[in-house]
Every structure is written in structure tokens, then in C-alpha cells.
Amino acid sequence: MKISQIEVFPLNLPMKQNFSISSGSVGSQQEGAPHVYVKITSDSGFEGWGECRPSHRWSYETQESVVTTINHYIKPVLLGENPEDLEAISLKMNKQIASGIAHGQPIAKAAIDMALHDLIGKHTGRRLSDLWFGTFKNEIELSYLISTNDPEEAYKKAEYAKNNGYLGVDVKVGLDPKKDIKIVEAVKEAAPELFFRVDANQAYNFPQAVRLASAMENIGVDVFEQPLSAGDLVGHAGLRRKTSIPIALDESVWTPENMTQALRLEACDIVVIKVTKMGGLRKAKLCGEIAKAANVGLLGGGLTESSLALTASAHLFNYLDIKTPVDLNGPIFLADDPVEYGPKINDGTVELPDGYGIGCSISMDKINSFQVKK
Ligand SMILES: [Mg+2]
């Protein structure tokens, strides 16, 4: 089998809810959300689909950079290559786009890697779990994302999560540090039984993080995620020694090399696995396996991708045996996407498609209607 075509579709997907993190807006009802879909066709007549969701608030990768990187640099070296040799393809992509502090442009590369997994699965008649010699699971539980600086709204959202069958909440803090404790208290009061993940997205300095962690110990929080800046592994290691709340790293761990470094410095109790952040399924799986071998816990997350990447990620999280509700929250924010047949999302529970590759089918009509017109 050879790669015969790579097509890139920049999409603007409609949002039904605004979404902000401590660094600012990553999509709104007014402006929609930037996504990129990639279609890879083989000379055997099969096609694979991949997706990524860039945002300039998360990293330097933008929708524009993903499109030009794939079209101008990655596509020319992958046409004619064997799509089943994922190691050779990864080396080719990394030679074309060299590293920054992490692997260069992992988000763009993730869409290619995902489309290749889909293509290989379709070509060989296997699901993602079969490619990994894992057991297929047809369900995954989602956590409910709460991102607001209003404690009353946080209470209402936590109550909604509890009443609609969600088993966990993921609460963004650091939007207004003065209100963080009130937000965390409100969520705990409304939904005391739910798995409680608090994500600061690098908002704090060390003394602030120690103070908040100490207050959250009394409230009862299950995980404190990425309180300090991504590069501050030593700070996270220090914070671990000052609190009993497990510390999770997200933005600090983009690569297997970052994962290894975090382990050497004892900087985390838990790591957040995300397919697009980690450059695709292959590298995300490796990060997860390294962490598991070191007895570090895993959380599943995403960058608010649509249901294509949600499904691919969910299959990986099931393979990695992640038991806590995962933060694949794209559908909470998106009003629609190009997936025609795919996951069935019933509030907190997702029924996953049982088909070859990722298992989703894509509507070209919807790709065309959401495509960004130049
Ligand atoms: Mg996070």
C-alpha cells in the first residue's frame, strides 16, 4: 500500500458555548472553533481521516500553520510512502519540521498520524484496538467541563453534571485567582460525589499554588492539574512534597522525552494523555505506556476536538485502561461537526462505533459547508 493523496480541510465548526482557559478564549459562539480535518487516500482505494484542533492559546500552532505545514512540508515527503510504516513516517515528519523545545508542530503531525491509523485499520480490516492487540470496548465515560469565574454558575454547572449522569467534573481555575476557592467550594457543594479534577493551565506561581493546594485539601479535590508553568518540573516536584493532593502534568508533557524527564524529577503523580498534543496516537500511546510502567497515573484529555478525534482518543484511553472520566469535551461546545456516523454521546456516556480504523464516517457535504473560505 502507498499514500496516493493527502487533502487538508481547515474548518470553522459552530460552537454552542464559549470556552475560555486561564490564557484566554479558545473558541466562542460568535467566532466558532478552528479545526483541521485531513484525508489520506491509498493506492489500494482506501481513505483514512484525521483531525486536530489548534489554538494559539495552547501552543504556537494555529489553523493556518497546520494547513501550510502539512501542504508545503509534510505532504510532499509522504506521497508514495508506505502508510503502515508509522516509525519511518514519524522520522520523515520530524526531519521536515525540526524540534522546538518539544517535537515541532505535534498538532499538525497528529492529524496525519490519526488519518494513517484510520487508513491502516480500513485497509487491513481491523479496529484501532485490534492494531494494538487490545480488547475493544464500546463505551467511555466523560467528565463535565466547568469553566467560569462565577461561583454561582459553577454551582449550577456542577449540579447539571451530577443530575445528568456525569461521573466527574473538570474545573478550570486561574481565570480570576481571587475567586478560585469559591469556585472549587461551590462545585464540591453541588456535586460532592463526583471525581473532582481542578486544572489551572499554568496560572500560578509557587507560593500561590501551595496556598491553593492547602485550601483544596480541606475541600476534597482529587487532582490538581498543571498549577505551574509547563517548563517548571522542579517546581511541580517541590509542590508534590507540600501537598497530599495528587499533582498532574498536562502542558509539561508533550513527548515521551518530556515524560521521562518528569519521571526523573519526580514531578508528577499523574500525567494527562492527549492525542493531538502528543503528536498522534502512536506517541500518546508510548507516553501512556511509559507512565504506566513507572506507576504514574493517567488521565485522558483532549483539545476540544470534534467527534472524530474524540473517538480515536477514546479507543486509546480504553486501550490504556484509563478508568476515570476523560476530558474529551469538544461535543459540550460544538453545535455540529463533519462526522456522519460515529460516537453516540448521551451526556456523560459515549457509545463508541465498532468499525474498522477509528470507526467514523465523514460527510463531504459537511466538510464543504464548514470549510474556511479564503
Ligand atoms: Mg489540562
XYZ file of C-alpha atoms and ligand atoms in Angstrom:
375
model
C 0.000 0.000 0.000
C 1.211 3.535 -0.822
C -0.056 7.002 0.096
C -1.505 8.488 -3.091
C -3.148 11.705 -1.830
C -3.260 13.944 1.260
C -6.006 16.580 1.486
C -6.258 19.216 4.215
C -9.528 20.901 5.189
C -9.428 23.917 7.545
C -12.845 24.042 9.219
C -14.658 26.532 11.366
C -17.068 24.481 13.496
C -20.092 26.138 15.132
C -20.000 26.397 18.932
C -22.966 26.261 21.281
C -20.980 27.505 24.293
C -17.972 29.809 24.746
C -14.767 28.281 26.112
C -12.001 30.100 27.983
C -8.944 28.910 29.886
C -6.608 30.990 32.064
C -4.753 32.280 28.967
C -7.924 33.450 27.176
C -10.647 32.348 24.757
C -10.097 29.188 22.689
C -13.404 29.492 20.820
C -16.738 31.259 21.052
C -20.290 31.119 19.759
C -19.571 34.271 17.767
C -16.344 33.140 16.115
C -16.674 29.343 16.153
C -13.781 26.943 16.661
C -10.799 26.282 14.358
C -10.366 22.590 13.482
C -8.429 20.854 10.694
C -9.540 17.585 9.055
C -7.084 15.532 6.992
C -7.983 12.870 4.415
C -5.288 10.403 3.325
C -6.013 8.154 0.351
C -4.071 4.993 -0.552
C -3.386 3.442 -3.962
C -5.454 0.472 -2.718
C -8.512 2.740 -2.797
C -9.000 3.210 0.968
C -9.186 6.521 2.810
C -8.284 7.499 6.361
C -9.445 10.589 8.232
C -7.632 12.504 10.967
C -8.292 15.663 12.920
C -6.519 18.260 15.001
C -7.704 21.290 16.924
C -5.060 24.033 17.063
C -5.390 27.117 19.244
C -2.889 29.935 19.728
C -3.857 29.871 23.430
C -2.455 26.352 23.897
C 0.663 26.474 21.763
C 2.277 28.245 18.814
C 0.320 26.112 16.336
C -2.570 27.794 14.528
C -5.080 26.598 11.958
C -3.078 28.470 9.314
C 0.235 26.897 10.381
C -1.256 23.377 10.426
C -2.574 23.793 6.860
C 0.619 25.239 5.364
C 2.868 22.817 7.278
C 1.007 19.779 6.003
C 0.540 21.086 2.443
C 4.005 22.580 1.904
C 6.288 20.378 4.026
C 4.726 17.094 5.164
C 2.610 16.097 2.154
C 5.498 16.301 -0.387
C 7.636 13.810 1.587
C 4.813 11.384 2.420
C 3.260 10.894 -1.037
C 4.251 7.445 -2.325
C 5.310 6.230 1.148
C 4.057 3.071 2.863
C 1.389 4.302 5.343
C 1.840 1.227 7.537
C 5.451 2.174 8.396
C 4.470 4.672 11.098
C 8.008 4.844 12.525
C 9.500 5.844 9.138
C 6.701 8.385 8.631
C 7.290 9.896 12.055
C 11.030 10.230 11.270
C 10.242 11.863 7.916
C 7.834 14.350 9.528
C 10.374 15.203 12.258
C 13.127 15.676 9.660
C 10.896 18.060 7.684
C 9.735 20.031 10.744
C 12.562 20.110 13.267
C 12.079 20.262 17.013
C 11.444 23.317 19.133
C 11.510 22.666 22.881
C 9.223 19.746 22.119
C 8.763 17.934 18.815
C 7.996 20.576 16.154
C 4.292 21.108 15.394
C 2.888 17.994 17.079
C -0.692 19.127 16.465
C -0.292 19.142 12.666
C 1.538 15.791 12.802
C -1.223 14.315 14.978
C -3.836 14.786 12.234
C -1.598 12.832 9.807
C -0.858 10.082 12.342
C -4.558 9.721 13.142
C -5.549 9.530 9.456
C -2.860 6.855 8.890
C -4.154 4.721 11.771
C -7.651 5.042 10.283
C -6.319 4.107 6.827
C -4.331 1.090 8.093
C -7.363 -0.149 10.027
C -9.627 0.143 6.990
C -7.065 -1.422 4.660
C -6.442 -4.408 6.935
C -9.970 -4.792 8.319
C -9.032 -4.044 11.924
C -10.224 -1.641 14.620
C -7.709 0.566 16.490
C -7.863 -1.790 19.481
C -7.030 -4.713 17.137
C -3.989 -2.817 15.787
C -2.743 -2.568 19.388
C -3.702 -6.154 20.317
C -6.094 -4.768 22.936
C -9.687 -5.581 23.768
C -12.338 -3.482 22.025
C -14.520 -1.541 24.469
C -17.649 0.125 23.198
C -18.033 2.803 25.884
C -16.208 5.585 27.676
C -17.242 7.990 30.450
C -16.762 11.752 30.017
C -16.080 14.342 32.686
C -18.047 17.590 32.587
C -16.021 20.733 31.980
C -16.713 23.791 34.110
C -15.005 26.994 33.013
C -16.367 30.150 34.645
C -15.262 32.809 37.116
C -18.736 32.984 38.685
C -19.171 30.644 41.717
C -22.967 30.588 41.282
C -22.635 29.456 37.669
C -20.036 26.874 38.745
C -22.538 25.503 41.282
C -25.268 25.255 38.631
C -22.962 23.506 36.174
C -21.779 21.003 38.777
C -25.400 20.307 39.677
C -26.162 19.784 35.968
C -23.252 17.331 35.692
C -24.461 15.379 38.728
C -28.085 15.267 37.546
C -27.160 14.206 34.010
C -25.130 11.135 34.796
C -21.603 12.525 34.604
C -19.183 10.749 36.950
C -16.610 13.551 37.095
C -16.023 17.277 36.684
C -13.024 19.122 35.300
C -12.922 22.630 36.746
C -10.793 25.360 35.198
C -9.250 27.719 37.751
C -6.906 30.681 37.410
C -9.379 32.685 35.301
C -9.662 35.012 38.323
C -7.362 33.678 41.104
C -9.236 35.671 43.785
C -12.361 33.594 43.135
C -10.741 30.166 42.755
C -11.524 28.847 46.231
C -15.151 29.989 45.966
C -15.468 28.194 42.603
C -13.945 24.978 43.968
C -16.146 25.124 47.086
C -19.282 25.700 45.011
C -18.553 22.691 42.790
C -17.856 20.430 45.771
C -21.051 21.535 47.482
C -23.165 20.861 44.391
C -21.604 17.538 43.436
C -19.668 16.051 46.368
C -19.532 12.505 44.962
C -18.066 13.259 41.526
C -14.418 12.735 40.554
C -13.013 16.243 41.005
C -10.222 17.444 38.734
C -9.004 21.058 39.093
C -6.995 22.384 36.134
C -5.016 25.635 36.467
C -3.461 25.614 32.978
C -0.157 27.036 34.382
C -1.871 30.019 36.058
C 0.081 30.174 39.350
C 3.463 30.874 40.839
C 4.810 28.515 43.515
C 3.501 30.261 46.689
C 0.022 30.696 45.137
C -0.074 27.020 44.164
C 0.951 25.900 47.665
C -1.759 28.096 49.251
C -4.467 26.858 46.865
C -3.417 23.215 47.262
C -3.585 23.517 51.026
C -7.097 25.044 50.872
C -8.228 22.370 48.414
C -7.046 19.569 50.708
C -9.817 20.557 53.127
C -12.420 20.841 50.374
C -11.583 17.435 48.907
C -10.126 17.648 45.403
C -8.926 14.509 43.618
C -6.341 16.045 41.243
C -4.569 19.407 40.911
C -3.536 19.737 37.281
C -0.718 21.873 35.866
C -0.630 24.595 38.526
C 2.795 25.938 37.448
C 4.313 26.832 34.088
C 4.997 23.995 31.661
C 8.789 24.243 31.954
C 8.815 24.199 35.762
C 9.204 20.477 36.502
C 11.310 21.231 39.592
C 8.518 23.478 40.939
C 5.938 20.731 40.447
C 8.241 18.261 42.218
C 8.513 20.746 45.128
C 4.756 21.231 45.244
C 4.236 17.450 45.453
C 6.225 17.463 48.696
C 3.955 20.158 50.174
C 0.510 18.708 49.451
C -1.327 15.426 49.667
C -3.371 16.230 46.524
C -2.016 14.291 43.536
C -0.320 16.633 41.047
C -1.000 16.062 37.341
C 1.106 17.363 34.464
C -0.551 18.289 31.176
C 1.194 21.125 29.271
C 4.578 19.939 30.678
C 4.366 16.600 28.869
C 4.147 16.722 25.071
C 6.601 13.925 24.242
C 7.978 10.638 25.576
C 11.182 12.603 26.333
C 9.209 15.104 28.475
C 7.534 12.141 30.202
C 10.882 10.563 31.046
C 12.244 13.865 32.361
C 9.147 14.356 34.563
C 9.685 10.863 35.999
C 13.378 11.505 36.678
C 12.498 14.657 38.617
C 9.518 13.013 40.370
C 7.444 15.952 39.127
C 4.023 14.294 38.934
C 1.683 11.674 40.344
C -0.423 11.667 37.187
C 0.048 12.620 33.536
C -2.633 13.830 31.132
C -2.601 11.880 27.868
C -3.852 13.834 24.833
C -3.598 12.522 21.306
C -3.197 15.793 19.423
C -0.887 17.404 21.982
C 1.422 14.364 21.846
C 1.692 14.299 18.038
C -0.795 11.480 17.411
C -1.951 8.099 18.637
C 1.456 6.471 18.354
C 3.341 8.895 20.618
C 0.409 9.321 23.032
C 0.297 5.533 23.447
C 4.041 5.487 24.147
C 3.743 8.284 26.763
C 0.909 6.348 28.426
C 2.877 3.106 28.463
C 5.982 4.798 29.928
C 3.882 6.413 32.682
C 2.115 3.145 33.486
C 5.412 1.292 33.720
C 6.573 3.906 36.245
C 3.369 3.639 38.310
C 2.304 7.162 37.382
C -1.458 7.556 36.972
C -3.151 8.515 33.699
C -5.901 10.976 32.904
C -7.440 11.280 29.446
C -7.997 14.641 27.810
C -8.268 16.482 24.537
C -8.101 19.916 22.954
C -11.887 20.172 22.404
C -11.617 18.173 19.179
C -14.784 17.121 17.368
C -16.162 13.580 17.418
C -13.534 12.131 15.018
C -10.567 12.784 17.330
C -12.793 12.138 20.345
C -13.396 8.599 19.063
C -9.735 7.965 18.213
C -8.715 9.264 21.674
C -11.386 7.207 23.439
C -10.135 3.998 21.799
C -6.609 4.795 23.015
C -7.772 5.626 26.555
C -9.654 2.317 26.700
C -6.537 0.507 25.476
C -4.514 2.264 28.224
C -7.222 1.237 30.717
C -7.923 4.779 31.955
C -10.760 4.342 34.450
C -11.512 7.954 35.479
C -13.928 10.028 33.333
C -11.995 11.559 30.432
C -11.963 15.191 29.410
C -12.996 14.832 25.749
C -15.194 17.871 25.885
C -15.494 19.012 22.244
C -19.148 17.996 21.972
C -20.035 20.118 25.019
C -19.004 23.140 22.970
C -19.656 22.174 19.346
C -23.066 22.513 17.723
C -22.118 20.217 14.799
C -19.157 18.534 13.065
C -18.423 16.566 9.848
C -18.817 13.079 11.372
C -21.844 11.376 9.804
C -21.647 8.005 11.568
C -19.648 7.916 14.771
C -19.915 8.023 18.534
C -23.278 8.362 20.255
C -22.895 10.842 23.082
C -25.507 10.544 25.831
C -24.417 13.229 28.326
C -21.577 11.608 30.287
C -21.515 8.288 28.458
C -20.193 7.773 24.930
C -21.089 4.713 22.889
C -18.158 4.137 20.533
C -18.521 2.974 16.926
C -17.434 -0.590 16.187
C -15.879 -0.219 12.732
C -12.517 -0.594 11.034
C -9.916 2.084 11.766
C -11.324 4.808 14.017
C -14.822 3.657 13.052
C -16.307 7.010 11.957
C -17.578 8.034 8.536
C -17.209 11.612 7.318
C -19.743 13.703 5.372
C -18.075 15.553 2.471
C -21.107 17.873 2.333
C -20.405 18.961 5.896
C -16.651 19.291 5.216
C -17.550 21.656 2.372
C -20.073 23.631 4.383
C -17.667 24.172 7.340
C -14.563 24.758 5.224
C -12.902 28.143 5.769
C -13.304 30.176 2.579
C -10.174 32.093 1.634
Mg -5.253 20.412 31.257
